One Martini backbone bead per residue (centre of mass of N, CA, C, O) as a GRO file, in nm:
protein
  151
    1UNK     BB    1   0.157   0.788   2.084
    2UNK     BB    2   0.277   0.936   1.821
    3UNK     BB    3   0.384   0.799   1.504
    4UNK     BB    4   0.532   1.035   1.368
    5UNK     BB    5   0.713   1.050   1.632
    6UNK     BB    6   1.018   0.950   1.790
    7UNK     BB    7   1.207   0.887   2.031
    8UNK     BB    8   1.554   0.939   1.947
    9UNK     BB    9   1.476   1.098   1.690
   10UNK     BB   10   1.535   1.298   1.401
   11UNK     BB   11   1.248   1.371   1.263
   12UNK     BB   12   1.115   1.102   1.216
   13UNK     BB   13   0.887   0.989   0.972
   14UNK     BB   14   0.598   0.868   0.872
   15UNK     BB   15   0.535   0.678   0.568
   16UNK     BB   16   0.366   0.625   0.262
   17UNK     BB   17   0.228   0.436  -0.005
   18UNK     BB   18   0.089   0.466  -0.343
   19UNK     BB   19  -0.088   0.225  -0.564
   20UNK     BB   20  -0.165   0.071  -0.845
   21UNK     BB   21  -0.372  -0.221  -0.919
   22UNK     BB   22  -0.301  -0.376  -1.189
   23UNK     BB   23  -0.548  -0.617  -1.279
   24UNK     BB   24  -0.731  -0.572  -1.034
   25UNK     BB   25  -1.061  -0.618  -0.925
   26UNK     BB   26  -1.026  -0.677  -0.605
   27UNK     BB   27  -0.958  -0.760  -0.291
   28UNK     BB   28  -0.975  -1.068  -0.327
   29UNK     BB   29  -0.774  -1.077  -0.563
   30UNK     BB   30  -0.531  -0.962  -0.412
   31UNK     BB   31  -0.522  -1.174  -0.186
   32UNK     BB   32  -0.478  -1.415  -0.379
   33UNK     BB   33  -0.218  -1.320  -0.511
   34UNK     BB   34  -0.051  -1.290  -0.249
   35UNK     BB   35  -0.084  -1.582  -0.149
   36UNK     BB   36   0.056  -1.718  -0.395
   37UNK     BB   37   0.329  -1.566  -0.356
   38UNK     BB   38   0.385  -1.651  -0.053
   39UNK     BB   39   0.380  -1.980  -0.113
   40UNK     BB   40   0.644  -1.993  -0.317
   41UNK     BB   41   0.905  -1.928  -0.111
   42UNK     BB   42   0.893  -1.623  -0.136
   43UNK     BB   43   0.925  -1.318  -0.085
   44UNK     BB   44   0.723  -1.050  -0.056
   45UNK     BB   45   0.728  -0.851  -0.357
   46UNK     BB   46   0.781  -0.519  -0.483
   47UNK     BB   47   0.868  -0.392  -0.791
   48UNK     BB   48   1.068  -0.096  -0.854
   49UNK     BB   49   1.247   0.137  -1.017
   50UNK     BB   50   1.250   0.321  -0.760
   51UNK     BB   51   1.417   0.440  -0.490
   52UNK     BB   52   1.323   0.542  -0.201
   53UNK     BB   53   1.430   0.818  -0.016
   54UNK     BB   54   1.216   0.726   0.235
   55UNK     BB   55   1.279   0.433   0.351
   56UNK     BB   56   1.300   0.467   0.660
   57UNK     BB   57   1.003   0.564   0.693
   58UNK     BB   58   0.869   0.309   0.570
   59UNK     BB   59   1.013   0.104   0.789
   60UNK     BB   60   0.846   0.275   1.034
   61UNK     BB   61   0.528   0.164   0.958
   62UNK     BB   62   0.468   0.148   0.673
   63UNK     BB   63   0.257   0.149   0.373
   64UNK     BB   64   0.088  -0.008   0.103
   65UNK     BB   65  -0.142   0.141  -0.104
   66UNK     BB   66  -0.428   0.022  -0.282
   67UNK     BB   67  -0.557   0.081  -0.605
   68UNK     BB   68  -0.893  -0.026  -0.692
   69UNK     BB   69  -1.087   0.093  -0.923
   70UNK     BB   70  -1.043   0.400  -0.793
   71UNK     BB   71  -0.991   0.263  -0.499
   72UNK     BB   72  -0.900   0.259  -0.182
   73UNK     BB   73  -0.868  -0.088  -0.033
   74UNK     BB   74  -0.555  -0.136   0.055
   75UNK     BB   75  -0.293  -0.282   0.273
   76UNK     BB   76   0.071  -0.307   0.324
   77UNK     BB   77   0.325  -0.375   0.502
   78UNK     BB   78   0.647  -0.243   0.533
   79UNK     BB   79   0.954  -0.423   0.597
   80UNK     BB   80   1.125  -0.332   0.334
   81UNK     BB   81   1.420  -0.199   0.150
   82UNK     BB   82   1.574  -0.291  -0.167
   83UNK     BB   83   1.824  -0.321  -0.361
   84UNK     BB   84   1.817  -0.404  -0.716
   85UNK     BB   85   1.819  -0.644  -0.999
   86UNK     BB   86   1.745  -0.710  -1.299
   87UNK     BB   87   1.779  -0.929  -1.557
   88UNK     BB   88   1.885  -0.676  -1.752
   89UNK     BB   89   2.057  -0.487  -1.519
   90UNK     BB   90   1.865  -0.306  -1.391
   91UNK     BB   91   1.776  -0.093  -1.159
   92UNK     BB   92   1.608  -0.138  -0.837
   93UNK     BB   93   1.327  -0.207  -0.614
   94UNK     BB   94   1.238  -0.371  -0.308
   95UNK     BB   95   0.935  -0.442  -0.154
   96UNK     BB   96   0.869  -0.558   0.159
   97UNK     BB   97   0.585  -0.756   0.243
   98UNK     BB   98   0.322  -0.835   0.385
   99UNK     BB   99   0.124  -1.116   0.314
  100UNK     BB  100  -0.135  -0.949   0.422
  101UNK     BB  101  -0.396  -0.778   0.335
  102UNK     BB  102  -0.577  -0.483   0.418
  103UNK     BB  103  -0.876  -0.345   0.469
  104UNK     BB  104  -1.010  -0.033   0.367
  105UNK     BB  105  -1.153   0.271   0.385
  106UNK     BB  106  -1.256   0.389   0.108
  107UNK     BB  107  -1.138   0.604  -0.163
  108UNK     BB  108  -1.116   0.805  -0.409
  109UNK     BB  109  -0.880   0.770  -0.700
  110UNK     BB  110  -0.690   0.887  -0.922
  111UNK     BB  111  -0.497   0.836  -1.171
  112UNK     BB  112  -0.152   0.712  -1.182
  113UNK     BB  113   0.192   0.697  -1.188
  114UNK     BB  114   0.320   0.484  -1.000
  115UNK     BB  115   0.427   0.625  -0.704
  116UNK     BB  116   0.330   0.762  -0.383
  117UNK     BB  117   0.320   0.956  -0.132
  118UNK     BB  118   0.164   0.911   0.205
  119UNK     BB  119   0.014   1.062   0.439
  120UNK     BB  120  -0.118   0.966   0.736
  121UNK     BB  121  -0.367   1.170   0.729
  122UNK     BB  122  -0.461   1.038   0.430
  123UNK     BB  123  -0.508   0.765   0.543
  124UNK     BB  124  -0.700   0.507   0.557
  125UNK     BB  125  -0.871   0.312   0.750
  126UNK     BB  126  -0.931   0.033   0.881
  127UNK     BB  127  -1.204  -0.162   0.891
  128UNK     BB  128  -1.163  -0.292   1.169
  129UNK     BB  129  -1.128  -0.013   1.321
  130UNK     BB  130  -1.421   0.105   1.221
  131UNK     BB  131  -1.641  -0.146   1.221
  132UNK     BB  132  -1.680  -0.239   0.947
  133UNK     BB  133  -1.882  -0.448   0.694
  134UNK     BB  134  -1.786  -0.494   0.378
  135UNK     BB  135  -1.825  -0.804   0.328
  136UNK     BB  136  -2.154  -0.773   0.334
  137UNK     BB  137  -2.109  -0.606   0.078
  138UNK     BB  138  -2.147  -0.540  -0.226
  139UNK     BB  139  -1.916  -0.426  -0.445
  140UNK     BB  140  -2.094  -0.227  -0.613
  141UNK     BB  141  -2.206  -0.076  -0.367
  142UNK     BB  142  -1.939   0.014  -0.244
  143UNK     BB  143  -1.843   0.180  -0.489
  144UNK     BB  144  -2.080   0.377  -0.497
  145UNK     BB  145  -2.041   0.493  -0.208
  146UNK     BB  146  -1.753   0.591  -0.250
  147UNK     BB  147  -1.816   0.778  -0.497
  148UNK     BB  148  -2.016   0.954  -0.296
  149UNK     BB  149  -1.877   0.967   0.000
  150UNK     BB  150  -2.022   0.740   0.214
  151UNK     BB  151  -1.745   0.540   0.267
   0.00000   0.00000   0.00000
């Protein structure tokens, strides 16, 4: 059955988010950062200024796709979205994420600010699902092939 729409729901669609991973060098660096945050005894959260208006759709199987070095390289399943407050009293939103990011078949993405919605048809597949072995390829070679649209 297509994950786009589910029976018993009124046209509820699955949607994803896409975000730049600022300061992250590569997929391994993102995975290490997320692992250290997950073992600190706190739920793995990504805090964002704006509460997504389509939070229900995000929590219905959506993922946060990470752009690393100009290439979409990873995703983490969104487990929940909560309204929150920062230490200075300003409102924000917490995206509750699965603890382990998954590597995806990357494609180039220009820089942008904040996060954007990502339609499921535009989301790259997981590397494990595509049968690719990107871990065996040097990172600079992988980036070059993605930049050329060959990977």
